[in-house]
Amino acid sequence: MRCPRFVQRRPGSGPKLLALAPVLGLAVAGCAPGGAPGAPSQPPAATTSEETSSESVTPSITRDLPPEQRRPLTAIPTNELCGLVSPDELARLAFPVEPGTAREVGFDPPARGCSYQARTGDQSVLVAAQPEGYAELGTTPVNLGSAQGTQALHANDCTVFVPLPGATLQIVVGAGEADADQCDTAQSVAQYVLGALAR
């Protein structure tokens, strides 16, 4: 089973990927690295890109809460991150998944997220909150309808980052071999989640 990953970074070093395993509590087992780095003391420097954003993917379902009902990502506790998108909604946006599991990795502040494993196969979805400035870890600008973000395609996942006030929304769609389909799915999930977040 592949594990969804949080991106953590130490100041002055490249991104470090921490794997998460679906285990009880906050223990990280099976996929754990040699040590959990802390969050950076300063956010990564803003990136400048001359690339243009790709066309926006249209999600199969949308959500657009009134501004007074939207919550800042920084104000959502870890145990409520799984409420940003339900398994039924992910079945329509991505693929059928098991109920989400909330996790924290690292410290000061920890990376927080909710991971969902596919009911069959090795796919997964991770909805996470990273520190402000982490959108620079994406390599390609993406148009998310009412927001701009970045994405990065890796061998086993596609990650979309969206800059928000005080935080970065991170959506990771994992697969045995990731391709543009995982990126489209990550963009769809990101757009749906953004409908509930203050910007």
PDB file of C-alpha atoms in Angstrom:
ATOM      1  CA  MET A   1       0.000   0.000   0.000  1.00  0.00           C
ATOM      2  CA  ARG A   2       1.308   3.430  -0.900  1.00  0.00           C
ATOM      3  CA  CYS A   3       0.992   6.197   1.652  1.00  0.00           C
ATOM      4  CA  PRO A   4      -0.084   9.780   0.980  1.00  0.00           C
ATOM      5  CA  ARG A   5       2.649  12.281   1.690  1.00  0.00           C
ATOM      6  CA  PHE A   6       2.957  15.583   3.484  1.00  0.00           C
ATOM      7  CA  VAL A   7       5.557  17.994   2.194  1.00  0.00           C
ATOM      8  CA  GLN A   8       7.793  19.432   4.919  1.00  0.00           C
ATOM      9  CA  ARG A   9      10.815  21.627   4.459  1.00  0.00           C
ATOM     10  CA  ARG A  10      13.756  22.637   6.632  1.00  0.00           C
ATOM     11  CA  PRO A  11      15.143  26.136   6.110  1.00  0.00           C
ATOM     12  CA  GLY A  12      17.947  26.061   3.554  1.00  0.00           C
ATOM     13  CA  SER A  13      17.126  22.601   2.227  1.00  0.00           C
ATOM     14  CA  GLY A  14      15.007  21.179  -0.539  1.00  0.00           C
ATOM     15  CA  PRO A  15      11.561  19.724   0.080  1.00  0.00           C
ATOM     16  CA  LYS A  16      11.464  16.596   2.192  1.00  0.00           C
ATOM     17  CA  LEU A  17       8.600  14.169   1.797  1.00  0.00           C
ATOM     18  CA  LEU A  18       7.179  12.527   4.878  1.00  0.00           C
ATOM     19  CA  ALA A  19       4.984   9.513   4.381  1.00  0.00           C
ATOM     20  CA  LEU A  20       1.897   8.838   6.430  1.00  0.00           C
ATOM     21  CA  ALA A  21       0.474   5.430   7.249  1.00  0.00           C
ATOM     22  CA  PRO A  22      -3.114   4.816   8.272  1.00  0.00           C
ATOM     23  CA  VAL A  23      -2.496   3.837  11.897  1.00  0.00           C
ATOM     24  CA  LEU A  24      -4.229   4.754  15.153  1.00  0.00           C
ATOM     25  CA  GLY A  25      -3.328   7.944  16.962  1.00  0.00           C
ATOM     26  CA  LEU A  26      -0.559  10.200  15.734  1.00  0.00           C
ATOM     27  CA  ALA A  27       2.004   7.411  15.417  1.00  0.00           C
ATOM     28  CA  VAL A  28       3.575   7.113  11.998  1.00  0.00           C
ATOM     29  CA  ALA A  29       4.452   3.536  11.144  1.00  0.00           C
ATOM     30  CA  GLY A  30       5.284   1.519   8.087  1.00  0.00           C
ATOM     31  CA  CYS A  31       6.070   4.603   6.020  1.00  0.00           C
ATOM     32  CA  ALA A  32       7.891   6.656   8.659  1.00  0.00           C
ATOM     33  CA  PRO A  33      11.092   8.512   7.751  1.00  0.00           C
ATOM     34  CA  GLY A  34      14.161   8.760   9.930  1.00  0.00           C
ATOM     35  CA  GLY A  35      12.858  11.844  11.704  1.00  0.00           C
ATOM     36  CA  ALA A  36      10.200  14.479  11.368  1.00  0.00           C
ATOM     37  CA  PRO A  37      11.567  17.892  10.459  1.00  0.00           C
ATOM     38  CA  GLY A  38       9.949  20.974  11.848  1.00  0.00           C
ATOM     39  CA  ALA A  39       8.187  23.559   9.771  1.00  0.00           C
ATOM     40  CA  PRO A  40      10.374  26.340   8.398  1.00  0.00           C
ATOM     41  CA  SER A  41      11.075  29.341  10.624  1.00  0.00           C
ATOM     42  CA  GLN A  42      10.356  31.490   7.587  1.00  0.00           C
ATOM     43  CA  PRO A  43       8.076  30.627   4.672  1.00  0.00           C
ATOM     44  CA  PRO A  44       9.793  29.737   1.405  1.00  0.00           C
ATOM     45  CA  ALA A  45      10.562  32.743  -0.736  1.00  0.00           C
ATOM     46  CA  ALA A  46       7.933  33.626  -3.311  1.00  0.00           C
ATOM     47  CA  THR A  47       8.583  32.139  -6.689  1.00  0.00           C
ATOM     48  CA  THR A  48       8.383  33.974  -9.956  1.00  0.00           C
ATOM     49  CA  SER A  49       7.202  32.066 -12.973  1.00  0.00           C
ATOM     50  CA  GLU A  50       6.768  33.180 -16.519  1.00  0.00           C
ATOM     51  CA  GLU A  51       4.589  30.149 -17.259  1.00  0.00           C
ATOM     52  CA  THR A  52       0.900  30.714 -17.894  1.00  0.00           C
ATOM     53  CA  SER A  53      -1.749  28.813 -16.007  1.00  0.00           C
ATOM     54  CA  SER A  54      -3.370  25.821 -17.640  1.00  0.00           C
ATOM     55  CA  GLU A  55      -7.086  25.744 -18.417  1.00  0.00           C
ATOM     56  CA  SER A  56      -9.285  25.136 -15.416  1.00  0.00           C
ATOM     57  CA  VAL A  57     -10.613  21.613 -14.827  1.00  0.00           C
ATOM     58  CA  THR A  58     -14.370  21.523 -14.241  1.00  0.00           C
ATOM     59  CA  PRO A  59     -15.233  19.424 -11.164  1.00  0.00           C
ATOM     60  CA  SER A  60     -18.190  17.026 -11.390  1.00  0.00           C
ATOM     61  CA  ILE A  61     -19.668  18.706  -8.285  1.00  0.00           C
ATOM     62  CA  THR A  62     -19.084  22.187  -6.894  1.00  0.00           C
ATOM     63  CA  ARG A  63     -19.567  24.012  -3.609  1.00  0.00           C
ATOM     64  CA  ASP A  64     -19.664  27.743  -3.028  1.00  0.00           C
ATOM     65  CA  LEU A  65     -20.599  28.680   0.512  1.00  0.00           C
ATOM     66  CA  PRO A  66     -21.536  32.298   1.305  1.00  0.00           C
ATOM     67  CA  PRO A  67     -18.515  34.264   2.572  1.00  0.00           C
ATOM     68  CA  GLU A  68     -19.874  34.390   6.132  1.00  0.00           C
ATOM     69  CA  GLN A  69     -19.953  30.561   6.260  1.00  0.00           C
ATOM     70  CA  ARG A  70     -16.412  30.060   4.965  1.00  0.00           C
ATOM     71  CA  ARG A  71     -13.621  29.314   7.433  1.00  0.00           C
ATOM     72  CA  PRO A  72      -9.920  30.160   7.212  1.00  0.00           C
ATOM     73  CA  LEU A  73      -7.820  27.019   6.721  1.00  0.00           C
ATOM     74  CA  THR A  74      -5.671  28.115   9.670  1.00  0.00           C
ATOM     75  CA  ALA A  75      -8.733  28.044  11.962  1.00  0.00           C
ATOM     76  CA  ILE A  76      -9.811  24.470  11.135  1.00  0.00           C
ATOM     77  CA  PRO A  77      -8.575  21.968  13.746  1.00  0.00           C
ATOM     78  CA  THR A  78      -6.919  18.774  12.543  1.00  0.00           C
ATOM     79  CA  ASN A  79      -9.858  16.624  13.623  1.00  0.00           C
ATOM     80  CA  GLU A  80     -12.179  18.734  11.412  1.00  0.00           C
ATOM     81  CA  LEU A  81     -10.089  18.656   8.227  1.00  0.00           C
ATOM     82  CA  CYS A  82     -11.862  15.473   7.125  1.00  0.00           C
ATOM     83  CA  GLY A  83     -15.062  17.538   7.084  1.00  0.00           C
ATOM     84  CA  LEU A  84     -13.799  19.582   4.126  1.00  0.00           C
ATOM     85  CA  VAL A  85     -14.719  16.750   1.735  1.00  0.00           C
ATOM     86  CA  SER A  86     -16.672  13.573   2.493  1.00  0.00           C
ATOM     87  CA  PRO A  87     -16.082  10.066   1.092  1.00  0.00           C
ATOM     88  CA  ASP A  88     -19.330  10.398  -0.900  1.00  0.00           C
ATOM     89  CA  GLU A  89     -18.116  13.663  -2.426  1.00  0.00           C
ATOM     90  CA  LEU A  90     -14.702  12.147  -3.217  1.00  0.00           C
ATOM     91  CA  ALA A  91     -16.458   9.232  -4.926  1.00  0.00           C
ATOM     92  CA  ARG A  92     -17.914  11.799  -7.345  1.00  0.00           C
ATOM     93  CA  LEU A  93     -14.780  13.943  -7.638  1.00  0.00           C
ATOM     94  CA  ALA A  94     -12.168  11.180  -7.687  1.00  0.00           C
ATOM     95  CA  PHE A  95     -12.925   7.523  -6.828  1.00  0.00           C
ATOM     96  CA  PRO A  96     -14.607   5.572  -4.000  1.00  0.00           C
ATOM     97  CA  VAL A  97     -12.645   5.956  -0.762  1.00  0.00           C
ATOM     98  CA  GLU A  98     -12.719   4.749   2.820  1.00  0.00           C
ATOM     99  CA  PRO A  99     -13.555   7.310   5.548  1.00  0.00           C
ATOM    100  CA  GLY A 100     -10.810   9.872   6.074  1.00  0.00           C
ATOM    101  CA  THR A 101      -8.203   9.688   8.828  1.00  0.00           C
ATOM    102  CA  ALA A 102      -6.904  12.927  10.364  1.00  0.00           C
ATOM    103  CA  ARG A 103      -3.139  13.142  10.985  1.00  0.00           C
ATOM    104  CA  GLU A 104      -0.469  15.542  12.234  1.00  0.00           C
ATOM    105  CA  VAL A 105       3.205  15.168  11.325  1.00  0.00           C
ATOM    106  CA  GLY A 106       6.136  17.199  12.621  1.00  0.00           C
ATOM    107  CA  PHE A 107       5.895  20.106  15.013  1.00  0.00           C
ATOM    108  CA  ASP A 108       5.998  23.914  15.422  1.00  0.00           C
ATOM    109  CA  PRO A 109       3.551  23.949  13.663  1.00  0.00           C
ATOM    110  CA  PRO A 110       2.781  20.404  12.542  1.00  0.00           C
ATOM    111  CA  ALA A 111       1.638  19.592   9.022  1.00  0.00           C
ATOM    112  CA  ARG A 112      -2.039  18.703   9.345  1.00  0.00           C
ATOM    113  CA  GLY A 113      -4.159  16.655   7.016  1.00  0.00           C
ATOM    114  CA  CYS A 114      -6.812  14.050   6.289  1.00  0.00           C
ATOM    115  CA  SER A 115      -5.925  10.978   4.229  1.00  0.00           C
ATOM    116  CA  TYR A 116      -8.369   8.794   2.311  1.00  0.00           C
ATOM    117  CA  GLN A 117      -7.472   5.371   0.882  1.00  0.00           C
ATOM    118  CA  ALA A 118      -9.288   4.028  -2.175  1.00  0.00           C
ATOM    119  CA  ARG A 119     -11.685   1.182  -1.477  1.00  0.00           C
ATOM    120  CA  THR A 120      -9.847  -0.853  -4.101  1.00  0.00           C
ATOM    121  CA  GLY A 121      -6.406  -0.411  -5.636  1.00  0.00           C
ATOM    122  CA  ASP A 122      -3.509   1.726  -4.471  1.00  0.00           C
ATOM    123  CA  GLN A 123      -4.963   5.190  -5.020  1.00  0.00           C
ATOM    124  CA  SER A 124      -5.305   7.772  -2.244  1.00  0.00           C
ATOM    125  CA  VAL A 125      -6.283  11.378  -1.598  1.00  0.00           C
ATOM    126  CA  LEU A 126      -4.730  13.690   0.965  1.00  0.00           C
ATOM    127  CA  VAL A 127      -6.221  17.047   1.981  1.00  0.00           C
ATOM    128  CA  ALA A 128      -3.644  18.971   4.013  1.00  0.00           C
ATOM    129  CA  ALA A 129      -2.796  22.350   5.501  1.00  0.00           C
ATOM    130  CA  GLN A 130       0.799  23.514   5.036  1.00  0.00           C
ATOM    131  CA  PRO A 131       2.433  26.771   6.151  1.00  0.00           C
ATOM    132  CA  GLU A 132       2.043  29.908   4.074  1.00  0.00           C
ATOM    133  CA  GLY A 133       4.394  30.093   1.095  1.00  0.00           C
ATOM    134  CA  TYR A 134       4.487  26.385   0.241  1.00  0.00           C
ATOM    135  CA  ALA A 135       2.713  26.888  -3.090  1.00  0.00           C
ATOM    136  CA  GLU A 136       6.182  27.496  -4.551  1.00  0.00           C
ATOM    137  CA  LEU A 137       6.787  23.750  -4.322  1.00  0.00           C
ATOM    138  CA  GLY A 138       4.539  23.301  -7.348  1.00  0.00           C
ATOM    139  CA  THR A 139       6.306  23.339 -10.697  1.00  0.00           C
ATOM    140  CA  THR A 140       3.394  24.303 -12.962  1.00  0.00           C
ATOM    141  CA  PRO A 141       0.835  27.082 -12.476  1.00  0.00           C
ATOM    142  CA  VAL A 142      -2.793  25.881 -12.547  1.00  0.00           C
ATOM    143  CA  ASN A 143      -6.082  27.715 -12.907  1.00  0.00           C
ATOM    144  CA  LEU A 144      -8.540  26.550 -10.255  1.00  0.00           C
ATOM    145  CA  GLY A 145     -11.522  28.562 -11.404  1.00  0.00           C
ATOM    146  CA  SER A 146     -11.741  31.296  -8.782  1.00  0.00           C
ATOM    147  CA  ALA A 147      -8.154  30.766  -7.566  1.00  0.00           C
ATOM    148  CA  GLN A 148      -4.652  30.200  -8.878  1.00  0.00           C
ATOM    149  CA  GLY A 149      -2.374  27.448  -7.637  1.00  0.00           C
ATOM    150  CA  THR A 150       0.549  25.284  -8.641  1.00  0.00           C
ATOM    151  CA  GLN A 151       0.974  21.563  -9.164  1.00  0.00           C
ATOM    152  CA  ALA A 152       3.764  19.007  -9.254  1.00  0.00           C
ATOM    153  CA  LEU A 153       3.534  15.595 -10.935  1.00  0.00           C
ATOM    154  CA  HIS A 154       5.675  12.852  -9.383  1.00  0.00           C
ATOM    155  CA  ALA A 155       6.041   9.155 -10.211  1.00  0.00           C
ATOM    156  CA  ASN A 156       3.367   8.124  -7.682  1.00  0.00           C
ATOM    157  CA  ASP A 157       1.230  11.232  -7.145  1.00  0.00           C
ATOM    158  CA  CYS A 158       0.157  14.644  -8.342  1.00  0.00           C
ATOM    159  CA  THR A 159       0.073  17.467  -5.797  1.00  0.00           C
ATOM    160  CA  VAL A 160      -1.806  20.754  -6.093  1.00  0.00           C
ATOM    161  CA  PHE A 161      -0.902  23.690  -3.821  1.00  0.00           C
ATOM    162  CA  VAL A 162      -3.162  26.717  -3.300  1.00  0.00           C
ATOM    163  CA  PRO A 163      -1.915  29.813  -1.429  1.00  0.00           C
ATOM    164  CA  LEU A 164      -4.367  31.048   1.207  1.00  0.00           C
ATOM    165  CA  PRO A 165      -4.104  33.666   3.964  1.00  0.00           C
ATOM    166  CA  GLY A 166      -1.680  32.248   6.518  1.00  0.00           C
ATOM    167  CA  ALA A 167      -1.572  28.756   4.990  1.00  0.00           C
ATOM    168  CA  THR A 168      -1.283  26.631   1.865  1.00  0.00           C
ATOM    169  CA  LEU A 169      -3.939  24.103   0.869  1.00  0.00           C
ATOM    170  CA  GLN A 170      -2.294  20.890  -0.354  1.00  0.00           C
ATOM    171  CA  ILE A 171      -4.215  18.213  -2.278  1.00  0.00           C
ATOM    172  CA  VAL A 172      -2.337  14.997  -3.154  1.00  0.00           C
ATOM    173  CA  VAL A 173      -3.788  12.274  -5.365  1.00  0.00           C
ATOM    174  CA  GLY A 174      -1.625   9.161  -5.227  1.00  0.00           C
ATOM    175  CA  ALA A 175      -1.557   6.211  -7.600  1.00  0.00           C
ATOM    176  CA  GLY A 176       0.764   3.363  -8.540  1.00  0.00           C
ATOM    177  CA  GLU A 177       1.826   5.348 -11.594  1.00  0.00           C
ATOM    178  CA  ALA A 178       0.591   8.932 -11.628  1.00  0.00           C
ATOM    179  CA  ASP A 179      -0.193  10.874 -14.788  1.00  0.00           C
ATOM    180  CA  ALA A 180      -2.327  13.814 -15.948  1.00  0.00           C
ATOM    181  CA  ASP A 181      -5.494  12.072 -14.703  1.00  0.00           C
ATOM    182  CA  GLN A 182      -4.285  12.347 -11.093  1.00  0.00           C
ATOM    183  CA  CYS A 183      -3.518  16.044 -11.658  1.00  0.00           C
ATOM    184  CA  ASP A 184      -7.022  16.650 -13.036  1.00  0.00           C
ATOM    185  CA  THR A 185      -8.477  14.858 -10.003  1.00  0.00           C
ATOM    186  CA  ALA A 186      -6.328  16.883  -7.583  1.00  0.00           C
ATOM    187  CA  GLN A 187      -7.459  20.116  -9.261  1.00  0.00           C
ATOM    188  CA  SER A 188     -11.125  19.069  -9.011  1.00  0.00           C
ATOM    189  CA  VAL A 189     -10.789  18.228  -5.315  1.00  0.00           C
ATOM    190  CA  ALA A 190      -8.916  21.495  -4.678  1.00  0.00           C
ATOM    191  CA  GLN A 191     -11.681  23.539  -6.327  1.00  0.00           C
ATOM    192  CA  TYR A 192     -14.345  21.763  -4.288  1.00  0.00           C
ATOM    193  CA  VAL A 193     -12.487  22.247  -0.988  1.00  0.00           C
ATOM    194  CA  LEU A 194     -11.808  25.915  -1.784  1.00  0.00           C
ATOM    195  CA  GLY A 195     -15.569  26.483  -1.886  1.00  0.00           C
ATOM    196  CA  ALA A 196     -15.610  26.118   1.914  1.00  0.00           C
ATOM    197  CA  LEU A 197     -12.491  28.157   2.722  1.00  0.00           C
ATOM    198  CA  ALA A 198     -12.058  31.875   3.371  1.00  0.00           C
ATOM    199  CA  ARG A 199      -9.704  33.544   0.900  1.00  0.00           C
TER     200      ARG A 199
END
